[in-house]
Amino acid sequence: MSGWRHPDLGTEIDRSKPLTAEVDWTKIRGFQGDTLASALLASGPRTIARSFKYHRPRGLYGMGAEEPNALFDITRHGTTIPNERATLTPLTDGLKARAVNASPTAERDRARWLDLLHRTIPAGFYYKTFMAGGWHLYEPRIRAMAGLGRLDPNTNPPADTPTRSATCDLLVIGAGPAGLAAAKAAAEQGRAVWLIEDATYLGGALRWRGGEIDGDDWTDFARATDTAILNSDGRILTNTTAWGAFDHGLIAAWQRRVDHDVHWRIRPAETILATGAVERPLWPAQNDRPGVMSAEAAHHYLTLYGAVAGRQLLIATGSDASYATAAAFAAAGARVTLADARDVSPDAPDGVRVLSRQTLQAVHGKTETWGATLNDQYHSADTVLVSGGFTPSVQLHCQSGGKLDWNAEKDALVPRPGTSHMKVIGAANGTFGLGPALAEGATAAGGLAPDTPDGTNWRWHPARPDIDASGRIWIDLQNDVTLKDVKLAAREGFTSVEHLKRYTTLGMATDQGRTSNFPGLAAMADATGRSIPETGTTTFRPPVRPVPLSVIAGRRRGDLFNPLKRLPLEDAHRAQGAVFREYGGWLRPSAYGEDEAATIQAETKAARDTVAIYDASPLGKLDIIGPGAQALLDFAFYNRLSTLNPGRARYAFLLRESGIVFDDGVVLRPSDDRFVVSASSSHVDAVRLLLEDPRQGRFDPSQVAIHDVTQAWTTLTVTGPRARELLAAVGIDVDVPHMGVAENTWGDAPLRIARISFTGDQSYELSVPLPHGPALHARLDVALNAVDGRWIGLEAVMILRAEKGYIVIGKDTDGLTMPHDLGWGGPRDIRGDEYLGKQSLFTEAAMAADRRQLVGLSTTNVLPTGAHLVPLDGPCRSLGFVTSSYQSPNLGRPIALALLEGGTAMQGAEIGVFHNGDVQRARVTQACTFDPEGERL
Amino acid sequence: MQTFPCPFCGPRDETEFHFAVEADHPRPENAPSDLEWAAYLYAVDAPQGPAREIWLHIPCGEYFVMSRNTRTRDVTASEALR
């Protein structure tokens, strides 16, 4: 027990609001404003986590997304989110946290014995060990041990994150000194500046380090920036993470709010990146002991939360920057020894013992820290703060294509200017220290550098892992990658950083190598005798830090994921007991009754015996208008349409240039210069665009227009032997020939009657403009009852059309079906003019005799749709498959349609139908099994 | 997410667009050979760098010519078909 709460310090906590939370079933106390990490640190326990692979005891290391150890499954209000970093988790009352990688608790983890095996389980041991007998033998147990947090299957987070789009003149990411200076300078020029900050408050390191700017405390400068931004129509988003940089300057940002989060898509005219830097650790033996912390993080906890890391501190560093940290801890009442790696060091702050030319060789401790060895000499300490320099946070720069250059003077990989669309400033650009950062920020936005007396020299003594050092040295705390593993990777030839990463898992998981990529790279460079730039860097990809999928998905879930089109008459159908299902993006009645299977059979029978009506409104209605209409349709369609007389209709195919059937439907020609293309319900948009292509690319678009009016009309189809009688009762003129179309009126409504049939019975498609739909529906309903007919759903229509062998594109055809496979070879053999897909119909493959052709199948039971057809003798192979299969109440037997290799020539033959390992027999028939002569039409 | 300029509607998100075909890639007519036809259907240049392509802006239904750099993703021009 070492951490404690200072009685006075803490600029960002409210001591009047105490909170209680539960970590591994132990109560901890904190205050409003605390993070889970600061409350844990102040509460004292050192071992709060276990490591991923060896289950070593671990403590808090960092202060932000770089935290490798303090991962918890967090439960708030019954919702559990796995793998939250304690450093990024605001403390809330009643919050429950469970350490990942540990059971039952981090302190008493059952799997801690695994560390004893460390010699036998180095990097890559999976690949070498679990080969004999096959990986699947070992997988279940290894899976149970691997992974981080636990998903709670009962957690179903609400889809309540709205996505909002925004633009601005300048986006500044990061509100540390450089970001503030840039935002203030730009806003004062009147530019609309958006400032994004990951933390709750502006200021970055100023929040814990403090500083004087332009003669006043830095908080005045921050307030002035705030005011300038708001005055110039800008915006400040705190608690917001810019998590991804995408094409053409798009920035995705996740804003965390108390009520609900917001996902921002920001397109700025210009972007300035000021995301700061992450402190590097040091690499003595046993550097993973609980009680070893980042010096900067400890300073941050001390100032913001009054959470003091320990009572007897050893600070190992190589730069002047840690002296302020040492001074702050001494002032807070801790005993502080500062071990500087350099020969020459600044004056010791009050109460701090400074030692120079010190090398931190080992840390001693187990579940907490007892001391450390410096220059072969033991020093006791309960906390070891380490500072090995800083690594610029350049993720967004690299995501948008930016490159990095090694800068030996700055001892860091820094952004190469001009390689991304962003300007990178401040610590993210390797420009450390308050004065230089302010100057670079202001200059980047065309302003004057603010003045500051702070002259701290941030140049550090370059620290690297010593590859000859003895003892176990951790390079990546989160993935338990040691220096030995890096050396093993080098020995085995995985010397590229990308290979190193995949072989050892270095740099993966939630921290994405923020503290480990640099030492891993440096160690590999050293082990292979190369320089750091020669060794290279890994690729940064979004997200910058883990973002909940519910944020990215936003509200596109459930009914809103892919919203269905609804029928204007839906309520009327529901009132009649309709059951609704989705058909090609439309919600349509499948049947009118609770017992669907029985109702479908009854509806199918009624449609043949008396009369039936179904809602065909989704059927495409593309008006093709103008003097150029017939030339366009002749080219676009497989069947010639210019020979269609006004007042008539024709069934036609639409092919792609590949010759594959894209759509089928009836084309009406109500008048000389106007056609209506009845595209398949689910295909209307695509057919429109397919027709637009030749209209714009081949013909004169001023001579023909395409107008999709599908959703402006209600279409009700009356079908059956008593259809004529029913329509007469309604007062609709039925004097239209088969395959004819007439435009009449019904009362004061325009009415289009098309006598075309998808059922094989006499059918009249009645179309009225939407406002007249309900009246037509009501009037037909009355007449329907008088002749004992019924409303039928789509399932009955599907059986009726299958009885006639009428196809549904995409169901009875696939990506290889050409029109002659469906028995429509005529136009190919006759037409001499050019049309879409023509050339493809004459290739060797298109002319082959063994193409899959549409046939019917006769059996004793309903075949499973999709079952493959196989030969009854000889080797088993697929000859095709069942495409549609139903029980026909009108024929009193099962019917099926299929695509069968050479099917046209196999009429009457027997074929095998393969399903679940069994083969049954079926007889090949014509596709049309009901009224083949078409006498009922 | 790229932003493409429709000559009729202005800059819009790339999700509103469909690639149609490479520009200057005429349809062979008058009984081309199978090879010529197959080349038209399936052989695309897919250049790395400057490219001239026909795109479709789905909401307005207009096809147009877009010049862009497939490597840098810079869009240099967009113009109506005629």
PDB file of N, CA and C in Angstrom, chain A residues 567-605:
ATOM      1  N   LEU A 567     -45.873  -0.060 -48.042  1.00  0.00           N
ATOM      2  CA  LEU A 567     -47.005   0.176 -48.946  1.00  0.00           C
ATOM      3  C   LEU A 567     -47.920   1.242 -48.365  1.00  0.00           C
ATOM      4  N   PRO A 568     -48.389   2.158 -49.184  1.00  0.00           N
ATOM      5  CA  PRO A 568     -49.348   3.147 -48.667  1.00  0.00           C
ATOM      6  C   PRO A 568     -50.622   2.476 -48.138  1.00  0.00           C
ATOM      7  N   LEU A 569     -50.951   1.286 -48.623  1.00  0.00           N
ATOM      8  CA  LEU A 569     -52.161   0.597 -48.163  1.00  0.00           C
ATOM      9  C   LEU A 569     -51.866  -0.387 -47.027  1.00  0.00           C
ATOM     10  N   GLU A 570     -50.684  -0.246 -46.384  1.00  0.00           N
ATOM     11  CA  GLU A 570     -50.310  -1.229 -45.353  1.00  0.00           C
ATOM     12  C   GLU A 570     -51.375  -1.369 -44.267  1.00  0.00           C
ATOM     13  N   ASP A 571     -51.921  -0.231 -43.816  1.00  0.00           N
ATOM     14  CA  ASP A 571     -52.918  -0.307 -42.736  1.00  0.00           C
ATOM     15  C   ASP A 571     -54.158  -1.070 -43.180  1.00  0.00           C
ATOM     16  N   ALA A 572     -54.573  -0.819 -44.414  1.00  0.00           N
ATOM     17  CA  ALA A 572     -55.762  -1.520 -44.919  1.00  0.00           C
ATOM     18  C   ALA A 572     -55.508  -3.023 -44.973  1.00  0.00           C
ATOM     19  N   HIS A 573     -54.316  -3.414 -45.402  1.00  0.00           N
ATOM     20  CA  HIS A 573     -53.982  -4.840 -45.456  1.00  0.00           C
ATOM     21  C   HIS A 573     -53.937  -5.437 -44.049  1.00  0.00           C
ATOM     22  N   ARG A 574     -53.387  -4.668 -43.111  1.00  0.00           N
ATOM     23  CA  ARG A 574     -53.307  -5.184 -41.734  1.00  0.00           C
ATOM     24  C   ARG A 574     -54.704  -5.379 -41.173  1.00  0.00           C
ATOM     25  N   ALA A 575     -55.592  -4.443 -41.493  1.00  0.00           N
ATOM     26  CA  ALA A 575     -56.956  -4.558 -41.001  1.00  0.00           C
ATOM     27  C   ALA A 575     -57.624  -5.835 -41.516  1.00  0.00           C
ATOM     28  N   GLN A 576     -57.145  -6.323 -42.645  1.00  0.00           N
ATOM     29  CA  GLN A 576     -57.701  -7.553 -43.196  1.00  0.00           C
ATOM     30  C   GLN A 576     -56.938  -8.785 -42.724  1.00  0.00           C
ATOM     31  N   GLY A 577     -56.015  -8.600 -41.770  1.00  0.00           N
ATOM     32  CA  GLY A 577     -55.322  -9.739 -41.177  1.00  0.00           C
ATOM     33  C   GLY A 577     -54.066 -10.144 -41.898  1.00  0.00           C
ATOM     34  N   ALA A 578     -53.497  -9.233 -42.688  1.00  0.00           N
ATOM     35  CA  ALA A 578     -52.306  -9.612 -43.460  1.00  0.00           C
ATOM     36  C   ALA A 578     -51.095  -9.820 -42.548  1.00  0.00           C
ATOM     37  N   VAL A 579     -50.311 -10.829 -42.889  1.00  0.00           N
ATOM     38  CA  VAL A 579     -49.004 -11.036 -42.274  1.00  0.00           C
ATOM     39  C   VAL A 579     -47.986 -10.452 -43.241  1.00  0.00           C
ATOM     40  N   PHE A 580     -47.056  -9.642 -42.719  1.00  0.00           N
ATOM     41  CA  PHE A 580     -46.110  -8.952 -43.606  1.00  0.00           C
ATOM     42  C   PHE A 580     -44.733  -9.585 -43.561  1.00  0.00           C
ATOM     43  N   ARG A 581     -44.092  -9.603 -44.725  1.00  0.00           N
ATOM     44  CA  ARG A 581     -42.702 -10.047 -44.820  1.00  0.00           C
ATOM     45  C   ARG A 581     -41.973  -9.135 -45.790  1.00  0.00           C
ATOM     46  N   GLU A 582     -40.622  -9.267 -45.761  1.00  0.00           N
ATOM     47  CA  GLU A 582     -39.849  -8.430 -46.680  1.00  0.00           C
ATOM     48  C   GLU A 582     -39.656  -9.127 -48.016  1.00  0.00           C
ATOM     49  N   TYR A 583     -39.917  -8.424 -49.093  1.00  0.00           N
ATOM     50  CA  TYR A 583     -39.668  -8.931 -50.445  1.00  0.00           C
ATOM     51  C   TYR A 583     -38.877  -7.878 -51.205  1.00  0.00           C
ATOM     52  N   GLY A 584     -37.606  -8.129 -51.406  1.00  0.00           N
ATOM     53  CA  GLY A 584     -36.769  -7.220 -52.189  1.00  0.00           C
ATOM     54  C   GLY A 584     -36.823  -5.781 -51.700  1.00  0.00           C
ATOM     55  N   GLY A 585     -36.734  -5.598 -50.389  1.00  0.00           N
ATOM     56  CA  GLY A 585     -36.700  -4.247 -49.841  1.00  0.00           C
ATOM     57  C   GLY A 585     -38.074  -3.658 -49.558  1.00  0.00           C
ATOM     58  N   TRP A 586     -39.121  -4.378 -49.906  1.00  0.00           N
ATOM     59  CA  TRP A 586     -40.482  -3.910 -49.623  1.00  0.00           C
ATOM     60  C   TRP A 586     -41.120  -4.787 -48.559  1.00  0.00           C
ATOM     61  N   LEU A 587     -41.884  -4.172 -47.673  1.00  0.00           N
ATOM     62  CA  LEU A 587     -42.667  -4.918 -46.699  1.00  0.00           C
ATOM     63  C   LEU A 587     -44.041  -5.162 -47.319  1.00  0.00           C
ATOM     64  N   ARG A 588     -44.343  -6.437 -47.596  1.00  0.00           N
ATOM     65  CA  ARG A 588     -45.571  -6.738 -48.340  1.00  0.00           C
ATOM     66  C   ARG A 588     -46.335  -7.868 -47.657  1.00  0.00           C
ATOM     67  N   PRO A 589     -47.642  -7.957 -47.871  1.00  0.00           N
ATOM     68  CA  PRO A 589     -48.400  -9.061 -47.273  1.00  0.00           C
ATOM     69  C   PRO A 589     -47.917 -10.396 -47.852  1.00  0.00           C
ATOM     70  N   SER A 590     -47.608 -11.346 -46.956  1.00  0.00           N
ATOM     71  CA  SER A 590     -47.259 -12.674 -47.449  1.00  0.00           C
ATOM     72  C   SER A 590     -48.523 -13.519 -47.540  1.00  0.00           C
ATOM     73  N   ALA A 591     -49.459 -13.323 -46.621  1.00  0.00           N
ATOM     74  CA  ALA A 591     -50.732 -14.033 -46.638  1.00  0.00           C
ATOM     75  C   ALA A 591     -51.683 -13.301 -45.702  1.00  0.00           C
ATOM     76  N   TYR A 592     -52.971 -13.558 -45.893  1.00  0.00           N
ATOM     77  CA  TYR A 592     -53.972 -12.884 -45.056  1.00  0.00           C
ATOM     78  C   TYR A 592     -54.542 -13.888 -44.062  1.00  0.00           C
ATOM     79  N   GLY A 593     -53.794 -14.185 -43.001  1.00  0.00           N
ATOM     80  CA  GLY A 593     -54.297 -15.103 -41.985  1.00  0.00           C
ATOM     81  C   GLY A 593     -53.159 -15.570 -41.107  1.00  0.00           C
ATOM     82  N   GLU A 594     -53.509 -15.994 -39.881  1.00  0.00           N
ATOM     83  CA  GLU A 594     -52.493 -16.362 -38.897  1.00  0.00           C
ATOM     84  C   GLU A 594     -51.775 -17.650 -39.281  1.00  0.00           C
ATOM     85  N   ASP A 595     -52.543 -18.675 -39.653  1.00  0.00           N
ATOM     86  CA  ASP A 595     -51.924 -19.948 -40.027  1.00  0.00           C
ATOM     87  C   ASP A 595     -51.424 -19.814 -41.461  1.00  0.00           C
ATOM     88  N   GLU A 596     -50.172 -19.349 -41.581  1.00  0.00           N
ATOM     89  CA  GLU A 596     -49.674 -18.942 -42.896  1.00  0.00           C
ATOM     90  C   GLU A 596     -49.706 -20.068 -43.920  1.00  0.00           C
ATOM     91  N   ALA A 597     -49.223 -21.256 -43.536  1.00  0.00           N
ATOM     92  CA  ALA A 597     -49.103 -22.348 -44.506  1.00  0.00           C
ATOM     93  C   ALA A 597     -50.479 -22.706 -45.094  1.00  0.00           C
ATOM     94  N   ALA A 598     -51.458 -22.863 -44.220  1.00  0.00           N
ATOM     95  CA  ALA A 598     -52.796 -23.238 -44.688  1.00  0.00           C
ATOM     96  C   ALA A 598     -53.424 -22.105 -45.486  1.00  0.00           C
ATOM     97  N   THR A 599     -53.211 -20.864 -45.019  1.00  0.00           N
ATOM     98  CA  THR A 599     -53.795 -19.712 -45.707  1.00  0.00           C
ATOM     99  C   THR A 599     -53.245 -19.583 -47.127  1.00  0.00           C
ATOM    100  N   ILE A 600     -51.924 -19.811 -47.269  1.00  0.00           N
ATOM    101  CA  ILE A 600     -51.307 -19.688 -48.594  1.00  0.00           C
ATOM    102  C   ILE A 600     -51.963 -20.676 -49.566  1.00  0.00           C
ATOM    103  N   GLN A 601     -52.174 -21.899 -49.104  1.00  0.00           N
ATOM    104  CA  GLN A 601     -52.788 -22.914 -49.966  1.00  0.00           C
ATOM    105  C   GLN A 601     -54.220 -22.499 -50.332  1.00  0.00           C
ATOM    106  N   ALA A 602     -54.974 -22.004 -49.351  1.00  0.00           N
ATOM    107  CA  ALA A 602     -56.358 -21.600 -49.600  1.00  0.00           C
ATOM    108  C   ALA A 602     -56.411 -20.418 -50.568  1.00  0.00           C
ATOM    109  N   GLU A 603     -55.485 -19.477 -50.399  1.00  0.00           N
ATOM    110  CA  GLU A 603     -55.462 -18.297 -51.278  1.00  0.00           C
ATOM    111  C   GLU A 603     -55.124 -18.713 -52.712  1.00  0.00           C
ATOM    112  N   THR A 604     -54.151 -19.621 -52.835  1.00  0.00           N
ATOM    113  CA  THR A 604     -53.743 -20.060 -54.171  1.00  0.00           C
ATOM    114  C   THR A 604     -54.907 -20.744 -54.889  1.00  0.00           C
ATOM    115  N   LYS A 605     -55.670 -21.510 -54.132  1.00  0.00           N
ATOM    116  CA  LYS A 605     -56.822 -22.224 -54.714  1.00  0.00           C
ATOM    117  C   LYS A 605     -57.911 -21.233 -55.123  1.00  0.00           C
TER     118      LYS A 605
END
